[in-house]
mmCIF file of C-alpha atoms in Angstrom:
data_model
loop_
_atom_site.group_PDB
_atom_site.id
_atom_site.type_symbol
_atom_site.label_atom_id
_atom_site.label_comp_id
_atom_site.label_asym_id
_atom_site.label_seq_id
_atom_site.Cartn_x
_atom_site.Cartn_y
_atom_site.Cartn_z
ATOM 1 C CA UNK A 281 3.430 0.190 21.441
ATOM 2 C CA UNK A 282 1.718 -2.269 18.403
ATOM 3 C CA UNK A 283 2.717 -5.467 20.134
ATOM 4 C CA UNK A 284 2.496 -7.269 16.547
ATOM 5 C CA UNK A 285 3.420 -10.455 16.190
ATOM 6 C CA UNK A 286 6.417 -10.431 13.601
ATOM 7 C CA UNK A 287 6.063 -12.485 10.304
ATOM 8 C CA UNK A 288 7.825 -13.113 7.207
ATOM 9 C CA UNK A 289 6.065 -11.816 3.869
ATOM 10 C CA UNK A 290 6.969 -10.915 0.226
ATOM 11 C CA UNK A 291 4.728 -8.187 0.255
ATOM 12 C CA UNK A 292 4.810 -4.968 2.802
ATOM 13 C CA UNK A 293 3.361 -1.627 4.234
ATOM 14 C CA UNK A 294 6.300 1.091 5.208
ATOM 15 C CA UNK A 295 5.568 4.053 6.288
ATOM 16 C CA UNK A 296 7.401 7.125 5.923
ATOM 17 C CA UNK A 297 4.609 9.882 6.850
ATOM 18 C CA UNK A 298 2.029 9.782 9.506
ATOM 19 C CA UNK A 299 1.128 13.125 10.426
ATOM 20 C CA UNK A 300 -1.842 15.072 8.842
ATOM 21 C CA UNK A 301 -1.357 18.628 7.442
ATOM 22 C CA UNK A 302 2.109 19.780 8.533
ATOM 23 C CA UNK A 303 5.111 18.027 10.032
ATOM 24 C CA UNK A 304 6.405 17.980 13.397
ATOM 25 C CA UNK A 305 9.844 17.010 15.173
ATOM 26 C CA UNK A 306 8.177 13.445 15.817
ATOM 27 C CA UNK A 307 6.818 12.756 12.414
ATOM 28 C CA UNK A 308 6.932 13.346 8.943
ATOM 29 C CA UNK A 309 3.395 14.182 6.497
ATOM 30 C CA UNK A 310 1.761 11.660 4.623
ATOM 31 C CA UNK A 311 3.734 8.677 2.405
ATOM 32 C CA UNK A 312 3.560 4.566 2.584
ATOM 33 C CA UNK A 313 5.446 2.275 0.490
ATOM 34 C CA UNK A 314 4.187 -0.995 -0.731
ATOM 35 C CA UNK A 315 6.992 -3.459 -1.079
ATOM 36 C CA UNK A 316 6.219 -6.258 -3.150
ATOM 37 C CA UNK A 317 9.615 -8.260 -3.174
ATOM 38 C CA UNK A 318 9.021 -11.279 -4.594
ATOM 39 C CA UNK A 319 7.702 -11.213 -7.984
ATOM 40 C CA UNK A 320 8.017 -7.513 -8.721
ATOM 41 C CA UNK A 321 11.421 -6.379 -6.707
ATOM 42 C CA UNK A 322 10.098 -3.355 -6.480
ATOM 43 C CA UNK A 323 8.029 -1.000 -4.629
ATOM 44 C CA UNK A 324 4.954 1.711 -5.075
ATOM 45 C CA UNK A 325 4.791 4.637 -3.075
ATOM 46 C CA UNK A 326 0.816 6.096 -1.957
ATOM 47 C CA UNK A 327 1.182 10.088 -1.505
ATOM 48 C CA UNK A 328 4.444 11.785 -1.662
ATOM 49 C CA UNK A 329 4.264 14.585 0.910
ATOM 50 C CA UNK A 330 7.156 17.266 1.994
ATOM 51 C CA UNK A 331 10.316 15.498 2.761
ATOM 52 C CA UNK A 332 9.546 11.770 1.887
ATOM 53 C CA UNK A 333 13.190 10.996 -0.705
ATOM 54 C CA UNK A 334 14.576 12.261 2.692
ATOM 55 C CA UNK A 335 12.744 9.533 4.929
ATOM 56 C CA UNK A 336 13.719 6.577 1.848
ATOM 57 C CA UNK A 337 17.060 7.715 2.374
ATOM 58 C CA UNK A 338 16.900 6.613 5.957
ATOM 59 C CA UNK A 339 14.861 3.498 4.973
ATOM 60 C CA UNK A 340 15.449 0.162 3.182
ATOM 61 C CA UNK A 341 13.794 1.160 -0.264
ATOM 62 C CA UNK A 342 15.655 2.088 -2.737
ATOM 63 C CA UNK A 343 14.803 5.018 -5.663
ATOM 64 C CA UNK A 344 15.839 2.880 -8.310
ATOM 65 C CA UNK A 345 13.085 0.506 -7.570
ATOM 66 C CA UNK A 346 10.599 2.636 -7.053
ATOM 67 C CA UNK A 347 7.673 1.243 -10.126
ATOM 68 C CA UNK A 348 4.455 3.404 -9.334
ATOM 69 C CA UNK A 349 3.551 6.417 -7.468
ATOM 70 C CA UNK A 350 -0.589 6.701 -6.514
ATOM 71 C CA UNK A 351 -1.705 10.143 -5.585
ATOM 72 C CA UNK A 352 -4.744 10.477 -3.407
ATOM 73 C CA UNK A 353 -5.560 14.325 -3.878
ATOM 74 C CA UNK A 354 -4.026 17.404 -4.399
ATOM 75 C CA UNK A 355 -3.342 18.607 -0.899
ATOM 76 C CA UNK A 356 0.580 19.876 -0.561
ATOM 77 C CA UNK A 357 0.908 17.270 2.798
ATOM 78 C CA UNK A 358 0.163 14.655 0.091
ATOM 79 C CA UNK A 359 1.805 15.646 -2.882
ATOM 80 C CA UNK A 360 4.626 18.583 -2.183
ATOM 81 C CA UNK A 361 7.302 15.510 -1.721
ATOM 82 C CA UNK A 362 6.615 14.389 -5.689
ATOM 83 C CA UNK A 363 8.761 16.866 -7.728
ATOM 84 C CA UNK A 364 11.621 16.443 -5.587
ATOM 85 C CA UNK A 365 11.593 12.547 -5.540
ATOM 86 C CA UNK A 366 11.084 12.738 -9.205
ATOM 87 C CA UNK A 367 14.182 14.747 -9.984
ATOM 88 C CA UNK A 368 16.268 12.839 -7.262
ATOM 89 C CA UNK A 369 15.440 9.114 -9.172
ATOM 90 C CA UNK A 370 17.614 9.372 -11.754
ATOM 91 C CA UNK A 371 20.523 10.134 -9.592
ATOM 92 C CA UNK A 372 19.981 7.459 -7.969
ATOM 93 C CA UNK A 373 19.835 5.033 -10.231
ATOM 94 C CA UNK A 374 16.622 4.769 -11.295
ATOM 95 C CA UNK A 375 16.693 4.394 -15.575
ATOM 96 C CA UNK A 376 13.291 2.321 -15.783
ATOM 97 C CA UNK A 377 10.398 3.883 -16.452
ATOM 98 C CA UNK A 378 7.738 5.344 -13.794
ATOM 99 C CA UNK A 379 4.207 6.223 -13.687
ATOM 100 C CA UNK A 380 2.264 8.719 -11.525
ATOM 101 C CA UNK A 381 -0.849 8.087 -11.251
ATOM 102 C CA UNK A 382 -3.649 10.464 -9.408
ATOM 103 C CA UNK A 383 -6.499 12.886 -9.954
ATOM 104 C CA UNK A 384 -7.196 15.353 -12.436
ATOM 105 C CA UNK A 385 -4.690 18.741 -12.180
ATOM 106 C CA UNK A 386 -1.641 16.440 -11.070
ATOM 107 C CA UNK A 387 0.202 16.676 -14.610
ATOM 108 C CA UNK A 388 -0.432 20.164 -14.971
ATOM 109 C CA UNK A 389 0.979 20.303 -10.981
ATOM 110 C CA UNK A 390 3.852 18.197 -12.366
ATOM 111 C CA UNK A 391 4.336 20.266 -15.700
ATOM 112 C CA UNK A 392 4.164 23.402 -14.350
ATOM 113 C CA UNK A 393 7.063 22.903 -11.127
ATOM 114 C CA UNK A 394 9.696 20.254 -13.161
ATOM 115 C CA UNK A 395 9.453 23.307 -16.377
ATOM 116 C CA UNK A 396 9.948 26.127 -14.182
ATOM 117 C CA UNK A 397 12.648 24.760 -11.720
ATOM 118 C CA UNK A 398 14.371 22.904 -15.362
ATOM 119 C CA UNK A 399 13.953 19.575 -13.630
ATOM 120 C CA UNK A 400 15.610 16.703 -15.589
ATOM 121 C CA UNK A 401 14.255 13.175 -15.203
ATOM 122 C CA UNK A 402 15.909 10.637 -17.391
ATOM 123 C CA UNK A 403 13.624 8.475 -17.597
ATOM 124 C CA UNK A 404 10.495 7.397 -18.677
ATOM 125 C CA UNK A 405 7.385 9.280 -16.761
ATOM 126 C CA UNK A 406 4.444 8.603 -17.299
ATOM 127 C CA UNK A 407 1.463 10.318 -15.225
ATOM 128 C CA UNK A 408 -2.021 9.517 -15.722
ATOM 129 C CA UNK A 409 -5.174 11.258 -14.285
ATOM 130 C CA UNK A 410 -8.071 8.878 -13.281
ATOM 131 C CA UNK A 411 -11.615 9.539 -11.586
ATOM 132 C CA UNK A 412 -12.312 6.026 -10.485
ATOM 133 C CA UNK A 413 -12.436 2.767 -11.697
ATOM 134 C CA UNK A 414 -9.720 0.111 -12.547
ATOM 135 C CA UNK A 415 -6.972 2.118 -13.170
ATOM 136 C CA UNK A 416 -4.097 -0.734 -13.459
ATOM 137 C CA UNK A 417 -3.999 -4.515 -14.440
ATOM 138 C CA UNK A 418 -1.381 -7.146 -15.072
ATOM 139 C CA UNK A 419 -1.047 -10.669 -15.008
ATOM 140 C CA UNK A 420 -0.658 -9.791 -10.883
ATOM 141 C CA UNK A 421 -2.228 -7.036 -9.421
ATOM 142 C CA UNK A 422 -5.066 -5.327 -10.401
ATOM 143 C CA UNK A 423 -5.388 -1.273 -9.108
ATOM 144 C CA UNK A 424 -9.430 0.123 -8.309
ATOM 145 C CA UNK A 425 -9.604 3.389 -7.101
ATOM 146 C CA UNK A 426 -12.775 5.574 -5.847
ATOM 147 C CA UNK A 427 -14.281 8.921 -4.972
ATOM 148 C CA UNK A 428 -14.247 9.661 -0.913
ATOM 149 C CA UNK A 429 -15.522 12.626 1.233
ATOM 150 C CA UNK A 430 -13.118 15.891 1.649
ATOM 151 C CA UNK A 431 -12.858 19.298 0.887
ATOM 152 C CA UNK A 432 -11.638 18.356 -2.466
ATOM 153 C CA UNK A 433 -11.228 15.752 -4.607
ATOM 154 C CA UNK A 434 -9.817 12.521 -2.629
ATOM 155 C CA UNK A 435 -9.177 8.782 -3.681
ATOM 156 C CA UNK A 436 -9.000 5.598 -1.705
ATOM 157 C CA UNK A 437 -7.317 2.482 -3.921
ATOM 158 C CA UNK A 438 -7.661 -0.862 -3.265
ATOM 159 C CA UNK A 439 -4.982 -3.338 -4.221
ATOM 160 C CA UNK A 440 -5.747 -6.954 -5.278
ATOM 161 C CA UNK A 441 -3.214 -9.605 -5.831
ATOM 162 C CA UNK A 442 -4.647 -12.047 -8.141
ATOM 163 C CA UNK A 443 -4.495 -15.805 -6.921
ATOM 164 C CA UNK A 444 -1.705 -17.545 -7.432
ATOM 165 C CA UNK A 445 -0.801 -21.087 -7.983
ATOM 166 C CA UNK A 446 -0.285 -23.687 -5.381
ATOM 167 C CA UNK A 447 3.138 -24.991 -4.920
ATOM 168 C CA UNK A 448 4.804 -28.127 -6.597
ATOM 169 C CA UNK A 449 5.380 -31.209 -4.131
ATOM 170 C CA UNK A 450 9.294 -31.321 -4.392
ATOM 171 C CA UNK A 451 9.158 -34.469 -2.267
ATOM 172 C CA UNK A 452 6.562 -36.277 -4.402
ATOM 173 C CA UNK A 453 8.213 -35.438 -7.561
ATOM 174 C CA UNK A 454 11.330 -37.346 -6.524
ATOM 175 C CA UNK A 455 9.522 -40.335 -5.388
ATOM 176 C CA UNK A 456 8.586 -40.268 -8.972
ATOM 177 C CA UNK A 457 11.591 -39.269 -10.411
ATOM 178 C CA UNK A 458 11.021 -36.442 -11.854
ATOM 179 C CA UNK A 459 13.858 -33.751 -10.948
ATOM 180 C CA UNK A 460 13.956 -29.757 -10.913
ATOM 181 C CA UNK A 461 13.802 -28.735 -14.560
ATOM 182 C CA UNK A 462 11.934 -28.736 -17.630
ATOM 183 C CA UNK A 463 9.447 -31.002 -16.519
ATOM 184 C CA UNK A 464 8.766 -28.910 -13.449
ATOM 185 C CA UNK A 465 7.981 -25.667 -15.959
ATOM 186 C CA UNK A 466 5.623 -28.042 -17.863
ATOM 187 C CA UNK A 467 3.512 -29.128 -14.769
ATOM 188 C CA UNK A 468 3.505 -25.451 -13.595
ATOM 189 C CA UNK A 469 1.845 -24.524 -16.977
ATOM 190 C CA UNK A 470 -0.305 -27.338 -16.507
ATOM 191 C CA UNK A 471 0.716 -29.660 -19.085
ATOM 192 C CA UNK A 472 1.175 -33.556 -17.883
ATOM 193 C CA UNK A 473 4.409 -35.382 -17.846
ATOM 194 C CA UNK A 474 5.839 -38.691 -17.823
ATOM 195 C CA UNK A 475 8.104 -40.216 -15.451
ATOM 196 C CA UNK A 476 10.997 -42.109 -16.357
ATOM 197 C CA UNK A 477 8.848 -45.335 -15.556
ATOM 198 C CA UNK A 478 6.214 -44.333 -18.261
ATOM 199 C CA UNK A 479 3.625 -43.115 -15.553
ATOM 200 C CA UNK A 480 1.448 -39.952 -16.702
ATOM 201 C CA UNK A 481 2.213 -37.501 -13.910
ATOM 202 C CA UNK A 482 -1.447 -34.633 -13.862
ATOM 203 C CA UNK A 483 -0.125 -31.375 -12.306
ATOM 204 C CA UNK A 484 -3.638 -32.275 -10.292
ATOM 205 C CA UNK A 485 -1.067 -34.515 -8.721
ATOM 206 C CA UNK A 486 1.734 -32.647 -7.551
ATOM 207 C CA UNK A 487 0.446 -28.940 -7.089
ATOM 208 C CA UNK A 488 -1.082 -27.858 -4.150
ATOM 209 C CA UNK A 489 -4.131 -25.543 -3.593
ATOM 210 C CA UNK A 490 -3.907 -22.025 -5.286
ATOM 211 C CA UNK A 491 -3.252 -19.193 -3.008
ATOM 212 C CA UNK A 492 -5.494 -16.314 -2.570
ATOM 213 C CA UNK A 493 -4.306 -12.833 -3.849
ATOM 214 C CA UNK A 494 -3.537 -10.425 -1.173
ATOM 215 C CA UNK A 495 -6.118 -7.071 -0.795
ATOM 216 C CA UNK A 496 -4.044 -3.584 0.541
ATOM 217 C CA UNK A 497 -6.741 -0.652 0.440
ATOM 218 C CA UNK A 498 -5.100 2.337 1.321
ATOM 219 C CA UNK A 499 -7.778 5.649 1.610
ATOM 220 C CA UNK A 500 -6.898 9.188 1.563
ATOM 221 C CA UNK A 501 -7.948 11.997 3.278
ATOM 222 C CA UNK A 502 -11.823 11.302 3.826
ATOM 223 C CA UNK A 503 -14.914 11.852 6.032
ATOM 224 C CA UNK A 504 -16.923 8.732 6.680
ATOM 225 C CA UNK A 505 -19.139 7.679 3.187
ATOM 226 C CA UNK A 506 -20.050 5.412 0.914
ATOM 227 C CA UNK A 507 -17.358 4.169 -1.210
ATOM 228 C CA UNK A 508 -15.108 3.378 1.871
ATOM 229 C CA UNK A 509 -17.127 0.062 2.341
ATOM 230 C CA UNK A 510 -16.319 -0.954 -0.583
ATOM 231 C CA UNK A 511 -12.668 -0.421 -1.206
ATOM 232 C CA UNK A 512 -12.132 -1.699 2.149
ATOM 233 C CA UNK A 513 -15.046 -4.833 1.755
ATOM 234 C CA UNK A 514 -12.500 -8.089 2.876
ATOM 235 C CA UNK A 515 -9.148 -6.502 2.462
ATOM 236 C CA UNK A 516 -5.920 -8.064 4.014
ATOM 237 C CA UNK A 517 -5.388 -4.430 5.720
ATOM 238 C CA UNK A 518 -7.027 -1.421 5.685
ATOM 239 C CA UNK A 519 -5.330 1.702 5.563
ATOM 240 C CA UNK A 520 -7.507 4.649 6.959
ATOM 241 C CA UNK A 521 -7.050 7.745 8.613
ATOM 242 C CA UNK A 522 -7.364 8.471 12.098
ATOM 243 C CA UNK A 523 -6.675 12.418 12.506
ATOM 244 C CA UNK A 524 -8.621 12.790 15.741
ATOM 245 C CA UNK A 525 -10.123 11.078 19.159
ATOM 246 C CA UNK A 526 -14.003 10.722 18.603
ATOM 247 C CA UNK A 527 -13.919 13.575 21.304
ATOM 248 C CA UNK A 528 -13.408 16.101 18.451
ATOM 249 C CA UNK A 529 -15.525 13.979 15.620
ATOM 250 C CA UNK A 530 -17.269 17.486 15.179
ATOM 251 C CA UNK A 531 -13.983 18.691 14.317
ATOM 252 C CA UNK A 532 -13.603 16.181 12.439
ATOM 253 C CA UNK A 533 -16.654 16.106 10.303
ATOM 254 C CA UNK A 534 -15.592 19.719 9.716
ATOM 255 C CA UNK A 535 -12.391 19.524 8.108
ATOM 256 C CA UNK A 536 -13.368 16.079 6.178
ATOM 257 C CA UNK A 537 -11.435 13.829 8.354
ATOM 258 C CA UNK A 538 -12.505 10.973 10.117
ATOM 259 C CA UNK A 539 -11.561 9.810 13.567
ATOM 260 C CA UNK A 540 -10.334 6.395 15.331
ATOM 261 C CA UNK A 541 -13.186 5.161 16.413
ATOM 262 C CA UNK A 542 -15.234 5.573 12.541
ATOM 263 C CA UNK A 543 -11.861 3.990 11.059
ATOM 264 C CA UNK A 544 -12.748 1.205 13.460
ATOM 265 C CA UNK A 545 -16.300 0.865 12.266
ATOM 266 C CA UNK A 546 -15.267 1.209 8.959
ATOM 267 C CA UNK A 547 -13.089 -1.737 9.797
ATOM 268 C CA UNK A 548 -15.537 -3.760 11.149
ATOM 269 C CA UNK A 549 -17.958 -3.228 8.417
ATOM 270 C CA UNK A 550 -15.566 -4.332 5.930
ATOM 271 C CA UNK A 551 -15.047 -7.206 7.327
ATOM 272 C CA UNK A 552 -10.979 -6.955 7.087
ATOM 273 C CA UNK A 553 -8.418 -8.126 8.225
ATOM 274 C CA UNK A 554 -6.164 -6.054 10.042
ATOM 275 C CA UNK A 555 -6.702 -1.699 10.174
ATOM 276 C CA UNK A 556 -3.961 0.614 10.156
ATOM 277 C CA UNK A 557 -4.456 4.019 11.202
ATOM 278 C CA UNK A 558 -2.316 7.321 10.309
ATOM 279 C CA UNK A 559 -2.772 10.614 9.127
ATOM 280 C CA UNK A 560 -2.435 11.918 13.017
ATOM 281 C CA UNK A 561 -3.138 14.827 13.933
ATOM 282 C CA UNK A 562 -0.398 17.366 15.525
ATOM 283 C CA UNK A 563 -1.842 17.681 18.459
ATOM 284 C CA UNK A 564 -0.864 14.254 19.580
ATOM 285 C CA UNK A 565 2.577 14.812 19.916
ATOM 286 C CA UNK A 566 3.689 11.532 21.501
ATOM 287 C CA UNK A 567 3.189 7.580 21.467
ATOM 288 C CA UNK A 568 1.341 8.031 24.862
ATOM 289 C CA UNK A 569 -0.799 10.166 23.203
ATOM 290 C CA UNK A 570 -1.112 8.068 19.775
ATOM 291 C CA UNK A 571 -1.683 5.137 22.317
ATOM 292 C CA UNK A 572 -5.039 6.622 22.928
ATOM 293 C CA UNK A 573 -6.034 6.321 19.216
ATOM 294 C CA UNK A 574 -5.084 3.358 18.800
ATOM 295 C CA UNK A 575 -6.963 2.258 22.123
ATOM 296 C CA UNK A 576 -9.947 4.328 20.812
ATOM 297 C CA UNK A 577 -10.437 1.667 17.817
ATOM 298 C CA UNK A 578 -9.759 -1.287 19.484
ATOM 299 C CA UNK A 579 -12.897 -0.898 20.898
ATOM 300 C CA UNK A 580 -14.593 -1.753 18.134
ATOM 301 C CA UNK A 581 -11.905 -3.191 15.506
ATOM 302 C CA UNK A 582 -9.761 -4.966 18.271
ATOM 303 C CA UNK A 583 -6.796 -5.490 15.217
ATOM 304 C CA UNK A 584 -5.967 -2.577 15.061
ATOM 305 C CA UNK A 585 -2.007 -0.597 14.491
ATOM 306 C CA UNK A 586 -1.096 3.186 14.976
ATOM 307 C CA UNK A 587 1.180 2.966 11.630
ATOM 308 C CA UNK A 588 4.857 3.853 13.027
ATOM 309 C CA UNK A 589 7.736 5.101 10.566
ATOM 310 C CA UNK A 590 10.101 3.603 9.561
ATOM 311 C CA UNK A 591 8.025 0.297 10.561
ATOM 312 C CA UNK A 592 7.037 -2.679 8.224
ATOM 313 C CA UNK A 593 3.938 -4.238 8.453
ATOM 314 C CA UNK A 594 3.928 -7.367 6.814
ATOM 315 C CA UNK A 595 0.745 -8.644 4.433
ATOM 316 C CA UNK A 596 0.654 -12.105 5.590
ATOM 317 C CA UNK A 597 -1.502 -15.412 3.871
ATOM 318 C CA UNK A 598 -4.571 -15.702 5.547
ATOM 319 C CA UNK A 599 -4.677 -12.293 7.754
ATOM 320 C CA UNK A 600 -8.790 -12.093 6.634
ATOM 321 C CA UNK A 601 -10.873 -14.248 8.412
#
């Protein structure tokens, strides 16, 4: 039904929830993975509703590398998943330590149900409660999140891989006879060498352009507004839900959801790359029927995915215009 073209990537989108509210026979409520394989080896998981440690059990990912969990809001088809998965970690391997990171009430949420059901975890958890801003930075990535439109509290975050340096020339290097080791972690740190010959070798030389970070913004549960532009502004992909055909956008506007067609022009506004939709609802029971969402925001935002599970979607170099 997506008809993407399939590429290679160190950095992924997997979804194991698509539906909105409750879940059905054909699909499970809200939870995507980010993979991010090379650097990290690890992954972070957005929203944690009903049943996802039973969808990573029929996935690739692995609890054990599971680094960050990012909450969106407080609604059970986004959250009622976490307790479980946290509990579940340790017994499958997972020692390091994790942090949960969301709006305000999600420790006392997580408090509250791992006392009173004498949940161990055996690890390290850390949860922290956040109302916007930068909310995460390393040396990589660096984490924004902000305010959208529902009936309570919800968060979109936007992901930003910091630029990273160009490649060493392999080829040129041994024309100058300089082979893989210390000299290589030199130029890499930007220090000049010298060849065997006596020739000052600039890493100016040998190392290619830098590449530009990667941008995932992945929205909750939202209404069309003002902050969405600007999560979403260039991103790689786009992660927004799609609950309804434009048919129903009254519905829509009255249960704080948004449908295909404003994902689109949310999309298109942005100026991303690629748009994902999700967050379906029940009433479209099939991929004939999800076909018609997805057909919905092509109109306007003509790269544009229904988000399958079980599914990667690769975050290629150079998606964005």
């Amino acid at each position: 039904m997506n008809h993407r073209k399939k590429v290679k990537s160190d950095m992924e989108l997997y979804f194991l929830g698509t539906n909105a509210g409750v879940p059905s026979t054909e699909r499970n409520v809200t939870s995507i993975a980010l993979r991010l394989l090379e650097e990290r080896r690890s992954f972070w998981l957005f929203d944690c509703g009903e049943g996802t440690q039973h969808q990573i059990l029929r996935s690739p990912l692995k609890l054990s590398k599971l680094e960050k969990v990012f909450i969106t809001h407080l609604h059970g088809d986004h959250l009622f998943g976490l307790p479980g998965l946290l509990s579940s970690r340790a017994y499958q391997g997972g020692t390091s330590p994790l942090t949960v990171y969301g709006p305000p009430g999600l420790k006392t949420y997580l408090d509250i149900t791992l006392e009173l059901s004498q949940s161990r975890v055996n690890y390290e958890l850390i949860v922290e409660e956040h109302t916007g801003g930068v909310i995460f930075e390393d040396d990589t990535f660096k984490v924004e999140m902000a305010l959208l439109d529902h009936r309570i509290d919800s968060y979109g975050y936007r992901v930003t891989e910091k630029d990273r340096a160009g490649k060493l020339n392999g080829e040129l290097l041994e024309q100058f006879g300089i082979k893989p080791g210390p000299l290589y972690g030199k130029l890499k740190n930007g220090e000049s060498v010298e060849t065997p010959e006596g020739r000052i070798i600039h890493p100016s030389e040998v190392i290619g352009e830098p590449k530009k970070g990667r941008i995932v913004t992945i929205l909750g549960d939202t209404r069309p507004c003002s902050n969405v532009i600007p999560l979403a502004v260039n991103a790689d992909i786009l992660v927004h839900e799609a609950t309804f055909l434009h048919e129903l956008a009254k519905t829509a506007h009255e249960y704080h959801h948004s449908t295909a067609l404003q994902a689109a022009e949310a999309a298109k506004e942005a100026g991303v790359g690629q748009l994902i939709i999700t967050h379906f609802s029940s009433r479209y029971k099939n991929e004939e029927e999800l076909l018609k969402l997805q057909d919905e925001a092509r109109s306007v935002f003509p790269n544009t995915y229904t988000a399958k599970e079980h599914e990667l979607y690769p975050v290629p170099d150079g998606i964005r215009k």
